[in-house]
Amino acid sequence: MLKDSLQRRIEKWFDFRRHIALRTKLLFTHSLANRGFFGKVLFNHDELKLELKVQTTEQAATQGFNKDLKSLSGGEKSFSTICLLLALWE
């Protein structure tokens, strides 16, 4: 019974984690769109990593899609970070 209970708890944890990741991705994209940016959050649960890809409207015209945060200005980095925090908060 204990093994079954542990297995159910692990399955519920994975479901909860997927739900939170999906909701965060959607809210992050929505928050960025308020300023005309495009972006996405990449969760790698196995390696415990989180990666942000953000593209401004200026980058869309000159560079490829999904540049990392290093290519953004200070204000754009700050805005992207705030959008991530708001998405996680929700």
mmCIF file of N, CA and C in Angstrom:
data_model
loop_
_atom_site.group_PDB
_atom_site.id
_atom_site.type_symbol
_atom_site.label_atom_id
_atom_site.label_comp_id
_atom_site.label_asym_id
_atom_site.label_seq_id
_atom_site.Cartn_x
_atom_site.Cartn_y
_atom_site.Cartn_z
ATOM 1 N N MET A 1 0.827 -1.203 0.000
ATOM 2 C CA MET A 1 0.000 0.000 0.000
ATOM 3 C C MET A 1 0.863 1.256 0.000
ATOM 4 N N LEU A 2 1.976 1.180 0.725
ATOM 5 C CA LEU A 2 2.859 2.336 0.798
ATOM 6 C C LEU A 2 3.484 2.646 -0.565
ATOM 7 N N LYS A 3 3.887 1.593 -1.288
ATOM 8 C CA LYS A 3 4.465 1.798 -2.622
ATOM 9 C C LYS A 3 3.425 2.391 -3.569
ATOM 10 N N ASP A 4 2.201 1.899 -3.500
ATOM 11 C CA ASP A 4 1.134 2.443 -4.352
ATOM 12 C C ASP A 4 0.861 3.907 -4.022
ATOM 13 N N SER A 5 0.844 4.216 -2.755
ATOM 14 C CA SER A 5 0.621 5.601 -2.329
ATOM 15 C C SER A 5 1.743 6.514 -2.823
ATOM 16 N N LEU A 6 2.970 6.057 -2.703
ATOM 17 C CA LEU A 6 4.110 6.848 -3.181
ATOM 18 C C LEU A 6 4.033 7.046 -4.687
ATOM 19 N N GLN A 7 3.682 6.000 -5.411
ATOM 20 C CA GLN A 7 3.572 6.106 -6.868
ATOM 21 C C GLN A 7 2.488 7.108 -7.270
ATOM 22 N N ARG A 8 1.348 7.089 -6.589
ATOM 23 C CA ARG A 8 0.281 8.059 -6.882
ATOM 24 C C ARG A 8 0.735 9.483 -6.602
ATOM 25 N N ARG A 9 1.459 9.661 -5.505
ATOM 26 C CA ARG A 9 1.962 11.001 -5.169
ATOM 27 C C ARG A 9 2.947 11.495 -6.218
ATOM 28 N N ILE A 10 3.804 10.629 -6.694
ATOM 29 C CA ILE A 10 4.777 11.005 -7.735
ATOM 30 C C ILE A 10 4.050 11.374 -9.022
ATOM 31 N N GLU A 11 3.046 10.591 -9.395
ATOM 32 C CA GLU A 11 2.269 10.891 -10.604
ATOM 33 C C GLU A 11 1.551 12.234 -10.472
ATOM 34 N N LYS A 12 0.982 12.491 -9.312
ATOM 35 C CA LYS A 12 0.313 13.782 -9.095
ATOM 36 C C LYS A 12 1.310 14.930 -9.152
ATOM 37 N N TRP A 13 2.509 14.724 -8.629
ATOM 38 C CA TRP A 13 3.545 15.757 -8.682
ATOM 39 C C TRP A 13 3.917 16.077 -10.128
ATOM 40 N N PHE A 14 4.109 15.035 -10.950
ATOM 41 C CA PHE A 14 4.444 15.262 -12.353
ATOM 42 C C PHE A 14 3.312 15.989 -13.075
ATOM 43 N N ASP A 15 2.061 15.626 -12.804
ATOM 44 C CA ASP A 15 0.915 16.316 -13.406
ATOM 45 C C ASP A 15 0.876 17.777 -12.979
ATOM 46 N N PHE A 16 1.071 18.020 -11.699
ATOM 47 C CA PHE A 16 1.079 19.388 -11.182
ATOM 48 C C PHE A 16 2.197 20.203 -11.830
ATOM 49 N N ARG A 17 3.377 19.618 -11.943
ATOM 50 C CA ARG A 17 4.528 20.307 -12.546
ATOM 51 C C ARG A 17 4.265 20.645 -14.007
ATOM 52 N N ARG A 18 3.669 19.714 -14.751
ATOM 53 C CA ARG A 18 3.330 19.990 -16.159
ATOM 54 C C ARG A 18 2.308 21.109 -16.270
ATOM 55 N N HIS A 19 1.316 21.089 -15.386
ATOM 56 C CA HIS A 19 0.277 22.120 -15.400
ATOM 57 C C HIS A 19 0.878 23.504 -15.114
ATOM 58 N N ILE A 20 1.714 23.592 -14.113
ATOM 59 C CA ILE A 20 2.351 24.870 -13.767
ATOM 60 C C ILE A 20 3.241 25.350 -14.911
ATOM 61 N N ALA A 21 3.988 24.447 -15.536
ATOM 62 C CA ALA A 21 4.863 24.823 -16.648
ATOM 63 C C ALA A 21 4.047 25.361 -17.825
ATOM 64 N N LEU A 22 2.964 24.696 -18.157
ATOM 65 C CA LEU A 22 2.122 25.143 -19.267
ATOM 66 C C LEU A 22 1.497 26.504 -18.970
ATOM 67 N N ARG A 23 0.978 26.663 -17.777
ATOM 68 C CA ARG A 23 0.365 27.942 -17.401
ATOM 69 C C ARG A 23 1.399 29.063 -17.418
ATOM 70 N N THR A 24 2.594 28.795 -16.926
ATOM 71 C CA THR A 24 3.663 29.797 -16.924
ATOM 72 C C THR A 24 4.044 30.180 -18.344
ATOM 73 N N LYS A 25 4.142 29.211 -19.226
ATOM 74 C CA LYS A 25 4.472 29.502 -20.635
ATOM 75 C C LYS A 25 3.431 30.432 -21.261
ATOM 76 N N LEU A 26 2.161 30.124 -21.032
ATOM 77 C CA LEU A 26 1.092 30.938 -21.621
ATOM 78 C C LEU A 26 1.076 32.357 -21.051
ATOM 79 N N LEU A 27 1.212 32.474 -19.747
ATOM 80 C CA LEU A 27 1.187 33.797 -19.119
ATOM 81 C C LEU A 27 2.420 34.619 -19.472
ATOM 82 N N PHE A 28 3.566 33.982 -19.596
ATOM 83 C CA PHE A 28 4.789 34.682 -19.998
ATOM 84 C C PHE A 28 4.636 35.237 -21.415
ATOM 85 N N THR A 29 4.140 34.419 -22.317
ATOM 86 C CA THR A 29 3.924 34.860 -23.699
ATOM 87 C C THR A 29 2.933 36.015 -23.749
ATOM 88 N N HIS A 30 1.869 35.912 -22.968
ATOM 89 C CA HIS A 30 0.851 36.971 -22.932
ATOM 90 C C HIS A 30 1.439 38.277 -22.375
ATOM 91 N N SER A 31 2.214 38.186 -21.308
ATOM 92 C CA SER A 31 2.812 39.387 -20.707
ATOM 93 C C SER A 31 3.782 40.064 -21.660
ATOM 94 N N LEU A 32 4.582 39.270 -22.362
ATOM 95 C CA LEU A 32 5.514 39.853 -23.337
ATOM 96 C C LEU A 32 4.765 40.542 -24.476
ATOM 97 N N ALA A 33 3.650 39.979 -24.875
ATOM 98 C CA ALA A 33 2.884 40.533 -25.991
ATOM 99 C C ALA A 33 2.334 41.920 -25.672
ATOM 100 N N ASN A 34 2.171 42.238 -24.405
ATOM 101 C CA ASN A 34 1.673 43.568 -24.035
ATOM 102 C C ASN A 34 2.609 44.670 -24.502
ATOM 103 N N ARG A 35 3.874 44.362 -24.673
ATOM 104 C CA ARG A 35 4.852 45.350 -25.131
ATOM 105 C C ARG A 35 5.301 45.086 -26.570
ATOM 106 N N GLY A 36 4.722 44.107 -27.211
ATOM 107 C CA GLY A 36 5.063 43.807 -28.590
ATOM 108 C C GLY A 36 6.232 42.861 -28.725
ATOM 109 N N PHE A 37 6.586 42.162 -27.656
ATOM 110 C CA PHE A 37 7.666 41.190 -27.711
ATOM 111 C C PHE A 37 7.082 39.804 -27.966
ATOM 112 N N PHE A 38 7.935 38.923 -28.419
ATOM 113 C CA PHE A 38 7.584 37.521 -28.594
ATOM 114 C C PHE A 38 8.550 36.701 -27.755
ATOM 115 N N GLY A 39 8.101 35.579 -27.255
ATOM 116 C CA GLY A 39 9.019 34.769 -26.478
ATOM 117 C C GLY A 39 8.388 33.503 -25.968
ATOM 118 N N LYS A 40 9.242 32.700 -25.348
ATOM 119 C CA LYS A 40 8.766 31.464 -24.766
ATOM 120 C C LYS A 40 9.683 31.049 -23.635
ATOM 121 N N VAL A 41 9.151 30.198 -22.783
ATOM 122 C CA VAL A 41 9.888 29.634 -21.655
ATOM 123 C C VAL A 41 10.109 28.161 -21.964
ATOM 124 N N LEU A 42 11.341 27.724 -21.819
ATOM 125 C CA LEU A 42 11.664 26.317 -22.042
ATOM 126 C C LEU A 42 12.026 25.676 -20.710
ATOM 127 N N PHE A 43 11.203 24.754 -20.265
ATOM 128 C CA PHE A 43 11.453 24.025 -19.033
ATOM 129 C C PHE A 43 12.144 22.710 -19.368
ATOM 130 N N ASN A 44 13.221 22.412 -18.671
ATOM 131 C CA ASN A 44 13.852 21.106 -18.768
ATOM 132 C C ASN A 44 13.852 20.527 -17.357
ATOM 133 N N HIS A 45 12.819 19.776 -17.038
ATOM 134 C CA HIS A 45 12.646 19.264 -15.684
ATOM 135 C C HIS A 45 13.710 18.222 -15.333
ATOM 136 N N ASP A 46 14.151 17.470 -16.326
ATOM 137 C CA ASP A 46 15.137 16.428 -16.055
ATOM 138 C C ASP A 46 16.481 17.016 -15.620
ATOM 139 N N GLU A 47 16.882 18.107 -16.280
ATOM 140 C CA GLU A 47 18.158 18.748 -15.944
ATOM 141 C C GLU A 47 18.005 19.911 -14.979
ATOM 142 N N LEU A 48 16.758 20.167 -14.538
ATOM 143 C CA LEU A 48 16.452 21.254 -13.597
ATOM 144 C C LEU A 48 16.898 22.607 -14.152
ATOM 145 N N LYS A 49 16.557 22.872 -15.410
ATOM 146 C CA LYS A 49 16.946 24.125 -16.063
ATOM 147 C C LYS A 49 15.727 24.832 -16.634
ATOM 148 N N LEU A 50 15.848 26.143 -16.677
ATOM 149 C CA LEU A 50 14.814 27.001 -17.232
ATOM 150 C C LEU A 50 15.498 27.958 -18.193
ATOM 151 N N GLU A 51 14.976 28.068 -19.404
ATOM 152 C CA GLU A 51 15.579 28.935 -20.409
ATOM 153 C C GLU A 51 14.511 29.849 -20.997
ATOM 154 N N LEU A 52 14.862 31.109 -21.142
ATOM 155 C CA LEU A 52 13.955 32.081 -21.738
ATOM 156 C C LEU A 52 14.451 32.449 -23.129
ATOM 157 N N LYS A 53 13.528 32.534 -24.058
ATOM 158 C CA LYS A 53 13.814 33.007 -25.404
ATOM 159 C C LYS A 53 12.891 34.187 -25.651
ATOM 160 N N VAL A 54 13.480 35.338 -25.948
ATOM 161 C CA VAL A 54 12.699 36.562 -26.135
ATOM 162 C C VAL A 54 13.153 37.233 -27.419
ATOM 163 N N GLN A 55 12.195 37.798 -28.134
ATOM 164 C CA GLN A 55 12.491 38.518 -29.358
ATOM 165 C C GLN A 55 11.699 39.823 -29.364
ATOM 166 N N THR A 56 12.402 40.907 -29.574
ATOM 167 C CA THR A 56 11.739 42.198 -29.700
ATOM 168 C C THR A 56 11.312 42.389 -31.143
ATOM 169 N N THR A 57 10.520 43.404 -31.392
ATOM 170 C CA THR A 57 10.079 43.660 -32.766
ATOM 171 C C THR A 57 11.259 44.077 -33.645
ATOM 172 N N GLU A 58 12.246 44.762 -33.056
ATOM 173 C CA GLU A 58 13.430 45.157 -33.825
ATOM 174 C C GLU A 58 14.260 43.934 -34.201
ATOM 175 N N GLN A 59 14.377 42.989 -33.304
ATOM 176 C CA GLN A 59 15.129 41.769 -33.589
ATOM 177 C C GLN A 59 14.450 40.933 -34.656
ATOM 178 N N ALA A 60 13.142 40.984 -34.708
ATOM 179 C CA ALA A 60 12.406 40.193 -35.691
ATOM 180 C C ALA A 60 12.765 40.607 -37.107
ATOM 181 N N ALA A 61 13.036 41.896 -37.286
ATOM 182 C CA ALA A 61 13.353 42.389 -38.622
ATOM 183 C C ALA A 61 14.797 42.089 -39.025
ATOM 184 N N THR A 62 15.711 42.023 -38.048
ATOM 185 C CA THR A 62 17.130 41.894 -38.386
ATOM 186 C C THR A 62 17.742 40.546 -38.051
ATOM 187 N N GLN A 63 17.225 39.858 -37.060
ATOM 188 C CA GLN A 63 17.833 38.611 -36.602
ATOM 189 C C GLN A 63 16.807 37.497 -36.612
ATOM 190 N N GLY A 64 17.286 36.300 -36.378
ATOM 191 C CA GLY A 64 16.390 35.154 -36.294
ATOM 192 C C GLY A 64 15.571 35.169 -35.021
ATOM 193 N N PHE A 65 14.620 34.298 -34.973
ATOM 194 C CA PHE A 65 13.724 34.206 -33.826
ATOM 195 C C PHE A 65 14.422 33.509 -32.665
ATOM 196 N N ASN A 66 13.974 33.818 -31.469
ATOM 197 C CA ASN A 66 14.386 33.140 -30.237
ATOM 198 C C ASN A 66 15.841 33.381 -29.855
ATOM 199 N N LYS A 67 16.227 34.608 -29.791
ATOM 200 C CA LYS A 67 17.543 34.930 -29.253
ATOM 201 C C LYS A 67 17.487 34.815 -27.740
ATOM 202 N N ASP A 68 18.612 34.527 -27.127
ATOM 203 C CA ASP A 68 18.602 34.413 -25.674
ATOM 204 C C ASP A 68 18.660 35.792 -25.042
ATOM 205 N N LEU A 69 18.604 35.840 -23.734
ATOM 206 C CA LEU A 69 18.523 37.113 -23.017
ATOM 207 C C LEU A 69 19.789 37.950 -23.141
ATOM 208 N N LYS A 70 20.898 37.349 -23.485
ATOM 209 C CA LYS A 70 22.152 38.096 -23.592
ATOM 210 C C LYS A 70 22.127 39.124 -24.716
ATOM 211 N N SER A 71 21.275 38.928 -25.701
ATOM 212 C CA SER A 71 21.216 39.850 -26.836
ATOM 213 C C SER A 71 20.269 41.026 -26.596
ATOM 214 N N LEU A 72 19.614 41.078 -25.442
ATOM 215 C CA LEU A 72 18.668 42.152 -25.134
ATOM 216 C C LEU A 72 19.349 43.277 -24.379
ATOM 217 N N SER A 73 18.755 44.452 -24.456
ATOM 218 C CA SER A 73 19.253 45.578 -23.671
ATOM 219 C C SER A 73 18.872 45.385 -22.208
ATOM 220 N N GLY A 74 19.391 46.228 -21.344
ATOM 221 C CA GLY A 74 19.114 46.115 -19.915
ATOM 222 C C GLY A 74 17.643 46.234 -19.584
ATOM 223 N N GLY A 75 16.961 47.198 -20.198
ATOM 224 C CA GLY A 75 15.531 47.376 -19.947
ATOM 225 C C GLY A 75 14.707 46.210 -20.463
ATOM 226 N N GLU A 76 15.109 45.684 -21.617
ATOM 227 C CA GLU A 76 14.391 44.538 -22.181
ATOM 228 C C GLU A 76 14.591 43.288 -21.319
ATOM 229 N N LYS A 77 15.794 43.129 -20.776
ATOM 230 C CA LYS A 77 16.053 42.008 -19.868
ATOM 231 C C LYS A 77 15.196 42.134 -18.613
ATOM 232 N N SER A 78 15.144 43.342 -18.079
ATOM 233 C CA SER A 78 14.351 43.573 -16.869
ATOM 234 C C SER A 78 12.880 43.303 -17.125
ATOM 235 N N PHE A 79 12.371 43.784 -18.242
ATOM 236 C CA PHE A 79 10.967 43.560 -18.574
ATOM 237 C C PHE A 79 10.685 42.066 -18.727
ATOM 238 N N SER A 80 11.566 41.350 -19.382
ATOM 239 C CA SER A 80 11.384 39.908 -19.565
ATOM 240 C C SER A 80 11.403 39.184 -18.229
ATOM 241 N N THR A 81 12.278 39.604 -17.335
ATOM 242 C CA THR A 81 12.356 38.987 -16.015
ATOM 243 C C THR A 81 11.081 39.247 -15.220
ATOM 244 N N ILE A 82 10.573 40.475 -15.305
ATOM 245 C CA ILE A 82 9.320 40.809 -14.621
ATOM 246 C C ILE A 82 8.171 39.967 -15.174
ATOM 247 N N CYS A 83 8.137 39.786 -16.493
ATOM 248 C CA CYS A 83 7.094 38.966 -17.111
ATOM 249 C C CYS A 83 7.174 37.523 -16.604
ATOM 250 N N LEU A 84 8.402 37.005 -16.454
ATOM 251 C CA LEU A 84 8.556 35.654 -15.927
ATOM 252 C C LEU A 84 8.078 35.574 -14.485
ATOM 253 N N LEU A 85 8.452 36.546 -13.681
ATOM 254 C CA LEU A 85 8.026 36.539 -12.279
ATOM 255 C C LEU A 85 6.508 36.639 -12.141
ATOM 256 N N LEU A 86 5.887 37.459 -12.971
ATOM 257 C CA LEU A 86 4.433 37.569 -12.935
ATOM 258 C C LEU A 86 3.761 36.264 -13.364
ATOM 259 N N ALA A 87 4.339 35.625 -14.374
ATOM 260 C CA ALA A 87 3.781 34.351 -14.833
ATOM 261 C C ALA A 87 3.913 33.275 -13.764
ATOM 262 N N LEU A 88 5.044 33.239 -13.093
ATOM 263 C CA LEU A 88 5.238 32.266 -12.018
ATOM 264 C C LEU A 88 4.341 32.567 -10.829
ATOM 265 N N TRP A 89 4.149 33.851 -10.558
ATOM 266 C CA TRP A 89 3.314 34.255 -9.427
ATOM 267 C C TRP A 89 1.878 33.744 -9.598
ATOM 268 N N GLU A 90 1.370 33.868 -10.827
ATOM 269 C CA GLU A 90 0.002 33.426 -11.115
ATOM 270 C C GLU A 90 -0.109 31.934 -10.866
#
